[in-house]
Coordinates of C-alpha atoms and ligand atoms in Angstrom, one line a residue:
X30 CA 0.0 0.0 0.0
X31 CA 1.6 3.4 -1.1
X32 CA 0.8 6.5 1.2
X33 CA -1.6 7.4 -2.1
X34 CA -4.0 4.6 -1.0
X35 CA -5.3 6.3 2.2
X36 CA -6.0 9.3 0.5
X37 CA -10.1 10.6 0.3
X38 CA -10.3 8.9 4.2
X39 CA -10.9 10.8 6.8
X40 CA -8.6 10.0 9.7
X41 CA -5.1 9.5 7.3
X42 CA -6.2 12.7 5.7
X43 CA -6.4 14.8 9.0
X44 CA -2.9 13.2 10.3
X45 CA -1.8 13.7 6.2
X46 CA -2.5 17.4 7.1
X47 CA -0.4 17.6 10.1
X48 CA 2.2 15.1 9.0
X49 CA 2.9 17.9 5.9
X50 CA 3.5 20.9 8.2
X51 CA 6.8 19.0 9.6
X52 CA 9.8 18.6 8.1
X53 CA 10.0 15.9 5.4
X54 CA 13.0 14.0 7.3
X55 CA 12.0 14.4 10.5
X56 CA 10.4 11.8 13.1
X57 CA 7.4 12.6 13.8
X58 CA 6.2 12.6 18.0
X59 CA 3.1 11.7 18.5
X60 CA 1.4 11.1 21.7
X61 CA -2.0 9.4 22.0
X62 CA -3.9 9.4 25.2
X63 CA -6.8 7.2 26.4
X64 CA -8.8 7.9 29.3
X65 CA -7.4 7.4 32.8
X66 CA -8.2 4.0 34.3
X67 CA -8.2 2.8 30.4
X68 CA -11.0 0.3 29.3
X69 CA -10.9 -2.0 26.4
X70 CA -12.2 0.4 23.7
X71 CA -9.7 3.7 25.2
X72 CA -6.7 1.4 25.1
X73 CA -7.6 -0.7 21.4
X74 CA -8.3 2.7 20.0
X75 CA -5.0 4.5 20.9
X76 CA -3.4 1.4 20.2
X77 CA -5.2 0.5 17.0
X78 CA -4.5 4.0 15.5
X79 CA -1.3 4.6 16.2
X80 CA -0.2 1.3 14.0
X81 CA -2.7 2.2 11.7
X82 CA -1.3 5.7 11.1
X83 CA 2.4 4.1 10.8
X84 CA 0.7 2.0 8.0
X85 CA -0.6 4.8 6.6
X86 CA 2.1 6.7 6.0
X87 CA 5.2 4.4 5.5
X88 CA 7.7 6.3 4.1
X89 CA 7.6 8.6 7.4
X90 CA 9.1 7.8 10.9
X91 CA 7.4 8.3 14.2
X92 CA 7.9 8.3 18.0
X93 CA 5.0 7.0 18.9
X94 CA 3.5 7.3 22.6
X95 CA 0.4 5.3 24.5
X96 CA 0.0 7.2 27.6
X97 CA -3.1 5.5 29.8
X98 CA -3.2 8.4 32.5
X99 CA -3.5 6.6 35.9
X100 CA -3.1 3.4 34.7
X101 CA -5.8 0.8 33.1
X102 CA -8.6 -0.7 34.4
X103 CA -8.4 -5.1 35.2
X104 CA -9.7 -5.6 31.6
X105 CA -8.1 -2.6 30.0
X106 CA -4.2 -4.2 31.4
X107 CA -5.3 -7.7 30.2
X108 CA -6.2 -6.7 27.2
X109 CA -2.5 -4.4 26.8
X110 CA -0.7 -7.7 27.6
X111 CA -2.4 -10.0 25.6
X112 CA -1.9 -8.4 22.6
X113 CA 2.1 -7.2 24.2
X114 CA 0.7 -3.1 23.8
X115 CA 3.5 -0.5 24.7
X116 CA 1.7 2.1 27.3
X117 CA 2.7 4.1 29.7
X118 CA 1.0 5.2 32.9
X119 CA 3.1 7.5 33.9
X120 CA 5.4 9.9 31.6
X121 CA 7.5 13.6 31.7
X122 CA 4.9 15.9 31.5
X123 CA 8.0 18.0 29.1
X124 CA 7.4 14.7 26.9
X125 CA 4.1 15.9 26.3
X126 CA 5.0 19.3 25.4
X127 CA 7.3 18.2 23.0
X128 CA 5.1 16.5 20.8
X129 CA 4.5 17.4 17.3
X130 CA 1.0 15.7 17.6
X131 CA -1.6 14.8 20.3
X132 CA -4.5 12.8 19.8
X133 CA -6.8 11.8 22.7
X134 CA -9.3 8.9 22.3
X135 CA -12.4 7.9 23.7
X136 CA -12.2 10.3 26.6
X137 CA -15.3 12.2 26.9
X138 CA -14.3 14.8 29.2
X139 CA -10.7 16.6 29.6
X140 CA -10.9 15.9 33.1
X141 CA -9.7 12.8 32.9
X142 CA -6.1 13.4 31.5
X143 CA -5.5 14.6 34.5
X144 CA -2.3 14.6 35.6
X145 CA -1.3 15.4 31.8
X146 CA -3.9 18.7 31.1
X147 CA -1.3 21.2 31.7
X148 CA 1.4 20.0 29.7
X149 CA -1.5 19.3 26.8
X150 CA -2.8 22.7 27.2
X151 CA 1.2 24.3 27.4
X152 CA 1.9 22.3 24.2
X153 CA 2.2 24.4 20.9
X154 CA 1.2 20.6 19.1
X155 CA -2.0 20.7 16.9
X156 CA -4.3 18.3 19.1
X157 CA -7.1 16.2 17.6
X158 CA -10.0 14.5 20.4
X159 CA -11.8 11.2 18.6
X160 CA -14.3 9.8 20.5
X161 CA -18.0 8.6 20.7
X162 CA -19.3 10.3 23.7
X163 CA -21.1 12.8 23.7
X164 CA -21.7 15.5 25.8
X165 CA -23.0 18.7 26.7
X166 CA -19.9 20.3 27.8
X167 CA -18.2 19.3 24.5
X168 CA -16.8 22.8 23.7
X169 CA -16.1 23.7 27.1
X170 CA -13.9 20.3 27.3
X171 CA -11.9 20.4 24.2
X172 CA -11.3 23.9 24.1
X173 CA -7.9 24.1 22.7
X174 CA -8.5 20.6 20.3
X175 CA -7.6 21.7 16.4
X176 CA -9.8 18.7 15.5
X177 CA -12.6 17.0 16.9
X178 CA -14.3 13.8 15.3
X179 CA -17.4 13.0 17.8
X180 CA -19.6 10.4 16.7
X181 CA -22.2 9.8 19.7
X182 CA -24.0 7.3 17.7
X183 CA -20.9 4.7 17.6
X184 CA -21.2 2.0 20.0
X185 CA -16.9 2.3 20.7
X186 CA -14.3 4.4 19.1
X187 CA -12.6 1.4 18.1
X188 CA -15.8 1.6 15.5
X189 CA -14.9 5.2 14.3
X190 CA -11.4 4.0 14.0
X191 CA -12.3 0.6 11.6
X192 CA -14.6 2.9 9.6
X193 CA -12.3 6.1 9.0
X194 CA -9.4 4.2 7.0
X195 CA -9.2 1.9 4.0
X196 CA -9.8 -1.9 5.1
X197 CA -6.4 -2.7 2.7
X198 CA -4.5 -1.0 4.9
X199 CA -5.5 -3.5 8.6
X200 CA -3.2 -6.4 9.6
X201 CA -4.8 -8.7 10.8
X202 CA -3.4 -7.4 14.4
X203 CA -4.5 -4.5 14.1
X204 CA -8.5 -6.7 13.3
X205 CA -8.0 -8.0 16.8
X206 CA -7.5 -5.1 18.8
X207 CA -9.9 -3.1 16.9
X208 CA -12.7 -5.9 17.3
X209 CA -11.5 -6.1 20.5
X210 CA -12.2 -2.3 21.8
X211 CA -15.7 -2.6 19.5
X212 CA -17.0 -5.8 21.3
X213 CA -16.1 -4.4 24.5
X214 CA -17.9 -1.5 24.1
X215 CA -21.3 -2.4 22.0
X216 CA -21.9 -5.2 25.2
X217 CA -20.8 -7.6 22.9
X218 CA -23.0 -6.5 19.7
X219 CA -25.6 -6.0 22.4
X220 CA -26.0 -2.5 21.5
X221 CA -24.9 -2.6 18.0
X222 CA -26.1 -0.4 14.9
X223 CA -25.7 -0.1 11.4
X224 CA -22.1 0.8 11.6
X225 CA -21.1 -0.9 14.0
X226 CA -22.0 -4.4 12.6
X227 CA -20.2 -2.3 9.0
X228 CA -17.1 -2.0 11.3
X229 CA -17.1 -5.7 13.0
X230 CA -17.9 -6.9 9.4
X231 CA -14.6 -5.0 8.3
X232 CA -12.2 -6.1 10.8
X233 CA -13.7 -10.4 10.6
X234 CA -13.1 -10.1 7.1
X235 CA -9.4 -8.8 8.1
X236 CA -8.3 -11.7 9.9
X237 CA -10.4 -11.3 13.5
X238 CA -12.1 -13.5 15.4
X239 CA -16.0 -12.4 17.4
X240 CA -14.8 -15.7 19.6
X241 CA -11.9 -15.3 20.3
X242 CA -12.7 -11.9 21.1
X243 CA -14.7 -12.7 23.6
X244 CA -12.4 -15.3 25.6
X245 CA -10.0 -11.9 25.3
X246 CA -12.6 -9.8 27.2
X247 CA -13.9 -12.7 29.4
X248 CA -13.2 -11.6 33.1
X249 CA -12.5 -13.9 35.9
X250 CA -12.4 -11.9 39.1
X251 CA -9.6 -12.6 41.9
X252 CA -10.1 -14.5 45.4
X253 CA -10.4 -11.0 47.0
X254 CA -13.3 -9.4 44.8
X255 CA -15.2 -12.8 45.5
X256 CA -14.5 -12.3 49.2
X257 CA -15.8 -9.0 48.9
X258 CA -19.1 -9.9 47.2
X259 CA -20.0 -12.9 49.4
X260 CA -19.8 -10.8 52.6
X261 CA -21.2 -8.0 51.0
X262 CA -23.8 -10.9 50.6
X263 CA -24.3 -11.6 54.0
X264 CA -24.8 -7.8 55.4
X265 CA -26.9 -7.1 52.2
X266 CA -30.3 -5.2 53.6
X267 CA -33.5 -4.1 51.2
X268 CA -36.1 -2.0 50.8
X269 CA -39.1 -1.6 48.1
X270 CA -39.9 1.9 47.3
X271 CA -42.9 2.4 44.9
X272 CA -42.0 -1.1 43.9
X273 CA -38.5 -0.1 43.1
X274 CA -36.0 -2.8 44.6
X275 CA -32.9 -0.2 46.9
X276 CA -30.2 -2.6 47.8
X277 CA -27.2 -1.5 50.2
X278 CA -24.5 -3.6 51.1
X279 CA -21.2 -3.1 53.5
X280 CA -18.0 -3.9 52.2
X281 CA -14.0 -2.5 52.3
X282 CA -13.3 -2.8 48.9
X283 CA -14.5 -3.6 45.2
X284 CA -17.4 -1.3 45.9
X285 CA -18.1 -1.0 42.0
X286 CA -17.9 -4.7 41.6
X287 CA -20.4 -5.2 44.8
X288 CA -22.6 -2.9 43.5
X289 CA -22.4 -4.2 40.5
X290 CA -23.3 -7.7 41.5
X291 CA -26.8 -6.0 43.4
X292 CA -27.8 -5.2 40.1
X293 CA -27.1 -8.3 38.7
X294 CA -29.5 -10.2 41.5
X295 CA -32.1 -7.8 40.7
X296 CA -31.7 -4.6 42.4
X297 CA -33.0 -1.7 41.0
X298 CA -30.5 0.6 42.5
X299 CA -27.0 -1.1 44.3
X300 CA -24.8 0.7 46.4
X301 CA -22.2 -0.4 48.2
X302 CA -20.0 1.5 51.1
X303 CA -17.5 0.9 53.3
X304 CA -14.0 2.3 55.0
X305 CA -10.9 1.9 53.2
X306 CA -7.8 3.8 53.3
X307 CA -9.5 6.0 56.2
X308 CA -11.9 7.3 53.8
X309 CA -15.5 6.2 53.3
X310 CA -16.3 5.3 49.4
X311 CA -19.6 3.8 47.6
X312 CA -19.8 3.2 44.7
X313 CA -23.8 2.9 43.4
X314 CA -25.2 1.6 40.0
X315 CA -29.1 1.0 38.6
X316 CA -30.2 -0.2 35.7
X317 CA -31.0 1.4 32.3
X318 CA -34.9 0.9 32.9
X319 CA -34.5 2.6 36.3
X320 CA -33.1 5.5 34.5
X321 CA -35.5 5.7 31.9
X322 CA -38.1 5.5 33.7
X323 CA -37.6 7.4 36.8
X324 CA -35.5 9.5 35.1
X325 CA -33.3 9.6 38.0
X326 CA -29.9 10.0 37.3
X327 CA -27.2 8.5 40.0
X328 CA -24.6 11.7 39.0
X329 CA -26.7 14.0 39.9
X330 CA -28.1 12.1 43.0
X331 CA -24.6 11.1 44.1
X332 CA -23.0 15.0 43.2
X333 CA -26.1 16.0 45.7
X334 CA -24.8 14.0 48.8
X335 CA -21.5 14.6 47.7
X336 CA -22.0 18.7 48.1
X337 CA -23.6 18.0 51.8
X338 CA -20.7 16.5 53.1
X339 CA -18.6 18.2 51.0
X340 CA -16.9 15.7 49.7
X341 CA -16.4 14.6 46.1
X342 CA -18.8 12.3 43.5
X343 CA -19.5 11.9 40.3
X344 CA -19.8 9.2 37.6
X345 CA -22.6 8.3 34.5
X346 CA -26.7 8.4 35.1
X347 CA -26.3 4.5 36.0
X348 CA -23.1 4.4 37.7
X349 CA -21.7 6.7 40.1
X350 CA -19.3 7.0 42.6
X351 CA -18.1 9.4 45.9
X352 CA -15.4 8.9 48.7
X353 CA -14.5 11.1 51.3
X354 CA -13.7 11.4 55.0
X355 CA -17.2 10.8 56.8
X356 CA -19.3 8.0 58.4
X357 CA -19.5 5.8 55.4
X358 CA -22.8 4.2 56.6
X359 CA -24.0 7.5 57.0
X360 CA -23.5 8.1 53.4
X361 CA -25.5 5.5 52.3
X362 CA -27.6 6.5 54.2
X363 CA -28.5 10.3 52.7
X364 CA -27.9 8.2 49.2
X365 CA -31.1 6.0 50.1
X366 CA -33.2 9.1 52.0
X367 CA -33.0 11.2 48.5
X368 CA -33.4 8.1 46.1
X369 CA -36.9 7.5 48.2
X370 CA -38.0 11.0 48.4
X371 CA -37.3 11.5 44.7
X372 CA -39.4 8.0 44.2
X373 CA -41.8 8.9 46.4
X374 CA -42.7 12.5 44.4
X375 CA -43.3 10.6 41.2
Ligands
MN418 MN1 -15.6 3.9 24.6

Protein backbone atom coordinates (compact mmCIF):
# COMPACT_ATOMS: atom_id res chain seq x y z
CA UNK A 1 0.00 0.00 0.00
CA UNK A 2 1.57 3.38 -1.12
CA UNK A 3 0.79 6.53 1.16
CA UNK A 4 -1.61 7.41 -2.13
CA UNK A 5 -3.98 4.58 -1.03
CA UNK A 6 -5.30 6.30 2.21
CA UNK A 7 -5.95 9.34 0.46
CA UNK A 8 -10.08 10.56 0.32
CA UNK A 9 -10.30 8.89 4.24
CA UNK A 10 -10.89 10.81 6.78
CA UNK A 11 -8.60 10.05 9.66
CA UNK A 12 -5.13 9.45 7.33
CA UNK A 13 -6.16 12.67 5.67
CA UNK A 14 -6.42 14.77 8.96
CA UNK A 15 -2.85 13.19 10.26
CA UNK A 16 -1.80 13.73 6.24
CA UNK A 17 -2.53 17.38 7.06
CA UNK A 18 -0.39 17.58 10.15
CA UNK A 19 2.19 15.12 8.98
CA UNK A 20 2.89 17.90 5.90
CA UNK A 21 3.50 20.90 8.16
CA UNK A 22 6.80 19.02 9.58
CA UNK A 23 9.82 18.57 8.13
CA UNK A 24 10.01 15.94 5.42
CA UNK A 25 13.01 14.04 7.30
CA UNK A 26 12.00 14.35 10.48
CA UNK A 27 10.37 11.83 13.13
CA UNK A 28 7.42 12.60 13.76
CA UNK A 29 6.22 12.60 17.98
CA UNK A 30 3.11 11.68 18.55
CA UNK A 31 1.41 11.11 21.72
CA UNK A 32 -1.95 9.44 22.01
CA UNK A 33 -3.92 9.42 25.25
CA UNK A 34 -6.76 7.18 26.38
CA UNK A 35 -8.83 7.92 29.25
CA UNK A 36 -7.42 7.42 32.85
CA UNK A 37 -8.16 4.03 34.28
CA UNK A 38 -8.17 2.82 30.40
CA UNK A 39 -11.00 0.26 29.35
CA UNK A 40 -10.89 -2.00 26.36
CA UNK A 41 -12.22 0.43 23.73
CA UNK A 42 -9.72 3.69 25.16
CA UNK A 43 -6.72 1.42 25.08
CA UNK A 44 -7.60 -0.72 21.43
CA UNK A 45 -8.33 2.73 20.00
CA UNK A 46 -4.99 4.49 20.92
CA UNK A 47 -3.42 1.39 20.18
CA UNK A 48 -5.20 0.47 17.04
CA UNK A 49 -4.53 4.02 15.45
CA UNK A 50 -1.32 4.59 16.23
CA UNK A 51 -0.20 1.31 13.98
CA UNK A 52 -2.68 2.18 11.69
CA UNK A 53 -1.32 5.70 11.10
CA UNK A 54 2.38 4.14 10.79
CA UNK A 55 0.66 1.99 7.97
CA UNK A 56 -0.61 4.79 6.62
CA UNK A 57 2.12 6.71 5.98
CA UNK A 58 5.18 4.43 5.45
CA UNK A 59 7.71 6.31 4.13
CA UNK A 60 7.63 8.61 7.43
CA UNK A 61 9.07 7.81 10.91
CA UNK A 62 7.37 8.30 14.21
CA UNK A 63 7.89 8.30 18.03
CA UNK A 64 4.95 7.04 18.89
CA UNK A 65 3.51 7.26 22.60
CA UNK A 66 0.39 5.29 24.48
CA UNK A 67 -0.01 7.21 27.64
CA UNK A 68 -3.05 5.55 29.83
CA UNK A 69 -3.22 8.36 32.53
CA UNK A 70 -3.52 6.64 35.93
CA UNK A 71 -3.12 3.40 34.71
CA UNK A 72 -5.84 0.76 33.14
CA UNK A 73 -8.65 -0.71 34.42
CA UNK A 74 -8.42 -5.08 35.19
CA UNK A 75 -9.69 -5.62 31.62
CA UNK A 76 -8.06 -2.56 29.97
CA UNK A 77 -4.21 -4.24 31.39
CA UNK A 78 -5.32 -7.73 30.21
CA UNK A 79 -6.17 -6.69 27.16
CA UNK A 80 -2.51 -4.38 26.76
CA UNK A 81 -0.74 -7.70 27.62
CA UNK A 82 -2.38 -10.01 25.58
CA UNK A 83 -1.85 -8.45 22.57
CA UNK A 84 2.09 -7.18 24.22
CA UNK A 85 0.73 -3.14 23.81
CA UNK A 86 3.50 -0.54 24.67
CA UNK A 87 1.71 2.06 27.34
CA UNK A 88 2.65 4.05 29.68
CA UNK A 89 0.96 5.19 32.90
CA UNK A 90 3.15 7.50 33.89
CA UNK A 91 5.35 9.93 31.57
CA UNK A 92 7.50 13.59 31.73
CA UNK A 93 4.91 15.93 31.55
CA UNK A 94 8.01 18.01 29.14
CA UNK A 95 7.43 14.72 26.89
CA UNK A 96 4.12 15.94 26.29
CA UNK A 97 4.98 19.30 25.36
CA UNK A 98 7.27 18.17 23.02
CA UNK A 99 5.08 16.49 20.83
CA UNK A 100 4.51 17.36 17.30
CA UNK A 101 0.96 15.68 17.65
CA UNK A 102 -1.63 14.77 20.29
CA UNK A 103 -4.46 12.77 19.80
CA UNK A 104 -6.81 11.77 22.70
CA UNK A 105 -9.29 8.85 22.34
CA UNK A 106 -12.41 7.92 23.68
CA UNK A 107 -12.19 10.28 26.61
CA UNK A 108 -15.33 12.22 26.88
CA UNK A 109 -14.35 14.85 29.24
CA UNK A 110 -10.71 16.60 29.65
CA UNK A 111 -10.86 15.85 33.08
CA UNK A 112 -9.73 12.78 32.86
CA UNK A 113 -6.12 13.41 31.45
CA UNK A 114 -5.46 14.59 34.51
CA UNK A 115 -2.30 14.60 35.62
CA UNK A 116 -1.34 15.39 31.84
CA UNK A 117 -3.93 18.72 31.10
CA UNK A 118 -1.30 21.21 31.65
CA UNK A 119 1.43 19.96 29.66
CA UNK A 120 -1.52 19.35 26.79
CA UNK A 121 -2.79 22.65 27.16
CA UNK A 122 1.19 24.28 27.36
CA UNK A 123 1.92 22.33 24.19
CA UNK A 124 2.23 24.39 20.88
CA UNK A 125 1.19 20.64 19.14
CA UNK A 126 -2.04 20.68 16.90
CA UNK A 127 -4.28 18.30 19.12
CA UNK A 128 -7.13 16.20 17.55
CA UNK A 129 -9.96 14.47 20.37
CA UNK A 130 -11.84 11.22 18.65
CA UNK A 131 -14.33 9.82 20.45
CA UNK A 132 -18.02 8.60 20.67
CA UNK A 133 -19.30 10.29 23.73
CA UNK A 134 -21.15 12.85 23.66
CA UNK A 135 -21.67 15.52 25.85
CA UNK A 136 -22.97 18.72 26.67
CA UNK A 137 -19.87 20.26 27.78
CA UNK A 138 -18.23 19.29 24.50
CA UNK A 139 -16.83 22.84 23.69
CA UNK A 140 -16.12 23.72 27.09
CA UNK A 141 -13.90 20.35 27.34
CA UNK A 142 -11.95 20.38 24.21
CA UNK A 143 -11.27 23.87 24.12
CA UNK A 144 -7.91 24.14 22.73
CA UNK A 145 -8.54 20.63 20.32
CA UNK A 146 -7.59 21.70 16.44
CA UNK A 147 -9.84 18.72 15.46
CA UNK A 148 -12.63 17.04 16.93
CA UNK A 149 -14.34 13.77 15.26
CA UNK A 150 -17.36 12.99 17.75
CA UNK A 151 -19.55 10.41 16.72
CA UNK A 152 -22.19 9.76 19.66
CA UNK A 153 -23.97 7.30 17.73
CA UNK A 154 -20.93 4.68 17.58
CA UNK A 155 -21.17 2.03 19.97
CA UNK A 156 -16.85 2.35 20.75
CA UNK A 157 -14.28 4.41 19.14
CA UNK A 158 -12.60 1.37 18.07
CA UNK A 159 -15.76 1.56 15.52
CA UNK A 160 -14.87 5.19 14.33
CA UNK A 161 -11.35 4.04 13.99
CA UNK A 162 -12.28 0.60 11.59
CA UNK A 163 -14.61 2.88 9.57
CA UNK A 164 -12.27 6.09 9.02
CA UNK A 165 -9.42 4.22 7.00
CA UNK A 166 -9.17 1.85 3.97
CA UNK A 167 -9.82 -1.93 5.07
CA UNK A 168 -6.43 -2.72 2.74
CA UNK A 169 -4.46 -0.99 4.91
CA UNK A 170 -5.47 -3.55 8.64
CA UNK A 171 -3.19 -6.36 9.59
CA UNK A 172 -4.76 -8.71 10.78
CA UNK A 173 -3.35 -7.40 14.42
CA UNK A 174 -4.50 -4.45 14.12
CA UNK A 175 -8.47 -6.70 13.35
CA UNK A 176 -8.04 -7.98 16.78
CA UNK A 177 -7.49 -5.11 18.80
CA UNK A 178 -9.92 -3.11 16.90
CA UNK A 179 -12.66 -5.85 17.33
CA UNK A 180 -11.54 -6.13 20.49
CA UNK A 181 -12.22 -2.34 21.82
CA UNK A 182 -15.70 -2.59 19.53
CA UNK A 183 -16.99 -5.84 21.34
CA UNK A 184 -16.06 -4.35 24.49
CA UNK A 185 -17.94 -1.53 24.15
CA UNK A 186 -21.29 -2.39 22.01
CA UNK A 187 -21.94 -5.24 25.15
CA UNK A 188 -20.76 -7.55 22.94
CA UNK A 189 -23.03 -6.54 19.73
CA UNK A 190 -25.61 -6.00 22.36
CA UNK A 191 -26.04 -2.52 21.46
CA UNK A 192 -24.86 -2.61 17.97
CA UNK A 193 -26.08 -0.37 14.87
CA UNK A 194 -25.71 -0.14 11.40
CA UNK A 195 -22.12 0.77 11.62
CA UNK A 196 -21.06 -0.93 14.03
CA UNK A 197 -21.97 -4.43 12.56
CA UNK A 198 -20.23 -2.27 8.99
CA UNK A 199 -17.13 -1.98 11.35
CA UNK A 200 -17.14 -5.66 12.98
CA UNK A 201 -17.87 -6.91 9.38
CA UNK A 202 -14.60 -5.01 8.28
CA UNK A 203 -12.23 -6.14 10.81
CA UNK A 204 -13.67 -10.37 10.57
CA UNK A 205 -13.11 -10.15 7.10
CA UNK A 206 -9.43 -8.82 8.10
CA UNK A 207 -8.32 -11.66 9.89
CA UNK A 208 -10.42 -11.32 13.53
CA UNK A 209 -12.08 -13.55 15.43
CA UNK A 210 -15.96 -12.43 17.39
CA UNK A 211 -14.83 -15.74 19.62
CA UNK A 212 -11.88 -15.32 20.31
CA UNK A 213 -12.70 -11.88 21.12
CA UNK A 214 -14.71 -12.72 23.62
CA UNK A 215 -12.44 -15.34 25.64
CA UNK A 216 -9.99 -11.88 25.32
CA UNK A 217 -12.57 -9.77 27.17
CA UNK A 218 -13.92 -12.66 29.42
CA UNK A 219 -13.18 -11.60 33.10
CA UNK A 220 -12.55 -13.95 35.94
CA UNK A 221 -12.39 -11.94 39.13
CA UNK A 222 -9.65 -12.62 41.85
CA UNK A 223 -10.13 -14.46 45.36
CA UNK A 224 -10.43 -10.98 46.98
CA UNK A 225 -13.33 -9.38 44.85
CA UNK A 226 -15.17 -12.78 45.52
CA UNK A 227 -14.51 -12.31 49.23
CA UNK A 228 -15.80 -8.97 48.94
CA UNK A 229 -19.10 -9.85 47.20
CA UNK A 230 -20.02 -12.95 49.43
CA UNK A 231 -19.76 -10.79 52.63
CA UNK A 232 -21.21 -8.01 51.02
CA UNK A 233 -23.80 -10.92 50.59
CA UNK A 234 -24.30 -11.65 53.95
CA UNK A 235 -24.77 -7.77 55.41
CA UNK A 236 -26.87 -7.10 52.19
CA UNK A 237 -30.25 -5.20 53.61
CA UNK A 238 -33.46 -4.12 51.21
CA UNK A 239 -36.15 -1.96 50.79
CA UNK A 240 -39.08 -1.64 48.15
CA UNK A 241 -39.93 1.85 47.29
CA UNK A 242 -42.85 2.39 44.87
CA UNK A 243 -41.99 -1.05 43.94
CA UNK A 244 -38.50 -0.13 43.13
CA UNK A 245 -36.00 -2.78 44.61
CA UNK A 246 -32.92 -0.22 46.90
CA UNK A 247 -30.16 -2.60 47.82
CA UNK A 248 -27.17 -1.52 50.16
CA UNK A 249 -24.48 -3.63 51.09
CA UNK A 250 -21.20 -3.07 53.45
CA UNK A 251 -18.02 -3.92 52.18
CA UNK A 252 -13.99 -2.49 52.28
CA UNK A 253 -13.31 -2.83 48.87
CA UNK A 254 -14.45 -3.64 45.20
CA UNK A 255 -17.38 -1.27 45.92
CA UNK A 256 -18.08 -1.00 42.01
CA UNK A 257 -17.88 -4.75 41.64
CA UNK A 258 -20.42 -5.16 44.81
CA UNK A 259 -22.58 -2.91 43.46
CA UNK A 260 -22.45 -4.24 40.49
CA UNK A 261 -23.31 -7.67 41.51
CA UNK A 262 -26.84 -6.02 43.42
CA UNK A 263 -27.83 -5.17 40.13
CA UNK A 264 -27.05 -8.32 38.68
CA UNK A 265 -29.45 -10.20 41.47
CA UNK A 266 -32.14 -7.80 40.69
CA UNK A 267 -31.72 -4.57 42.39
CA UNK A 268 -33.05 -1.71 40.99
CA UNK A 269 -30.48 0.55 42.45
CA UNK A 270 -26.98 -1.08 44.33
CA UNK A 271 -24.78 0.70 46.40
CA UNK A 272 -22.24 -0.36 48.21
CA UNK A 273 -20.01 1.54 51.05
CA UNK A 274 -17.48 0.85 53.31
CA UNK A 275 -14.04 2.25 55.00
CA UNK A 276 -10.87 1.91 53.17
CA UNK A 277 -7.85 3.79 53.31
CA UNK A 278 -9.48 6.04 56.16
CA UNK A 279 -11.89 7.28 53.83
CA UNK A 280 -15.46 6.24 53.33
CA UNK A 281 -16.34 5.26 49.43
CA UNK A 282 -19.61 3.81 47.61
CA UNK A 283 -19.82 3.22 44.70
CA UNK A 284 -23.82 2.88 43.41
CA UNK A 285 -25.16 1.65 40.03
CA UNK A 286 -29.14 0.97 38.58
CA UNK A 287 -30.21 -0.16 35.65
CA UNK A 288 -30.99 1.38 32.29
CA UNK A 289 -34.92 0.94 32.95
CA UNK A 290 -34.49 2.63 36.28
CA UNK A 291 -33.06 5.54 34.49
CA UNK A 292 -35.47 5.67 31.91
CA UNK A 293 -38.05 5.49 33.66
CA UNK A 294 -37.64 7.43 36.81
CA UNK A 295 -35.48 9.48 35.09
CA UNK A 296 -33.27 9.59 38.01
CA UNK A 297 -29.90 10.04 37.26
CA UNK A 298 -27.20 8.49 40.01
CA UNK A 299 -24.59 11.69 38.97
CA UNK A 300 -26.72 13.95 39.88
CA UNK A 301 -28.13 12.08 43.00
CA UNK A 302 -24.55 11.09 44.10
CA UNK A 303 -23.01 15.05 43.19
CA UNK A 304 -26.07 15.99 45.69
CA UNK A 305 -24.78 14.00 48.84
CA UNK A 306 -21.50 14.63 47.68
CA UNK A 307 -21.98 18.69 48.05
CA UNK A 308 -23.62 18.02 51.77
CA UNK A 309 -20.66 16.47 53.07
CA UNK A 310 -18.57 18.18 50.95
CA UNK A 311 -16.94 15.68 49.72
CA UNK A 312 -16.38 14.56 46.07
CA UNK A 313 -18.75 12.28 43.52
CA UNK A 314 -19.47 11.87 40.25
CA UNK A 315 -19.84 9.22 37.57
CA UNK A 316 -22.59 8.28 34.53
CA UNK A 317 -26.75 8.44 35.12
CA UNK A 318 -26.32 4.54 36.02
CA UNK A 319 -23.10 4.41 37.66
CA UNK A 320 -21.73 6.71 40.13
CA UNK A 321 -19.26 7.01 42.59
CA UNK A 322 -18.08 9.38 45.88
CA UNK A 323 -15.39 8.85 48.69
CA UNK A 324 -14.51 11.07 51.30
CA UNK A 325 -13.66 11.43 55.03
CA UNK A 326 -17.20 10.82 56.82
CA UNK A 327 -19.26 8.00 58.38
CA UNK A 328 -19.50 5.82 55.39
CA UNK A 329 -22.84 4.23 56.58
CA UNK A 330 -23.99 7.52 57.04
CA UNK A 331 -23.48 8.13 53.42
CA UNK A 332 -25.47 5.53 52.29
CA UNK A 333 -27.65 6.47 54.17
CA UNK A 334 -28.54 10.28 52.66
CA UNK A 335 -27.91 8.24 49.22
CA UNK A 336 -31.14 6.04 50.14
CA UNK A 337 -33.17 9.13 52.05
CA UNK A 338 -32.97 11.20 48.49
CA UNK A 339 -33.42 8.09 46.13
CA UNK A 340 -36.92 7.50 48.23
CA UNK A 341 -37.97 11.01 48.36
CA UNK A 342 -37.31 11.49 44.73
CA UNK A 343 -39.36 8.03 44.16
CA UNK A 344 -41.83 8.89 46.43
CA UNK A 345 -42.67 12.45 44.37
CA UNK A 346 -43.31 10.61 41.21
MN1 LIG B 1 -15.55 3.88 24.58
Amino acid sequence: MTENGTKGWKIPDLFREQLDTLKENSVAKITYFAHRQADPDAICAAAGLSLLVQRSFPDRQFESLIILPQGASVLGEKVSSIFGLRTHFKVDPVTVKESDLIVVVDSGDRHLLEPYLDPISESSAKKIVIDHHASSLENESWKGFDYKIIESKSTSTCEIIALGFPPAIFSREICRILLTGLMFDSQHLGLAGASTLEAALILVNGGAEIPDTKKILRYKPHRSEILARLKASQRLQFEECNGRFLVKGEVSSFQASVARMLVDIGADVGIAFGESNAEARLSARSTQSFYKETGIDLAEEIRKVANHFGIVGGGHSTAASVSGKIEPSALANQLLQNLKGRLLQK
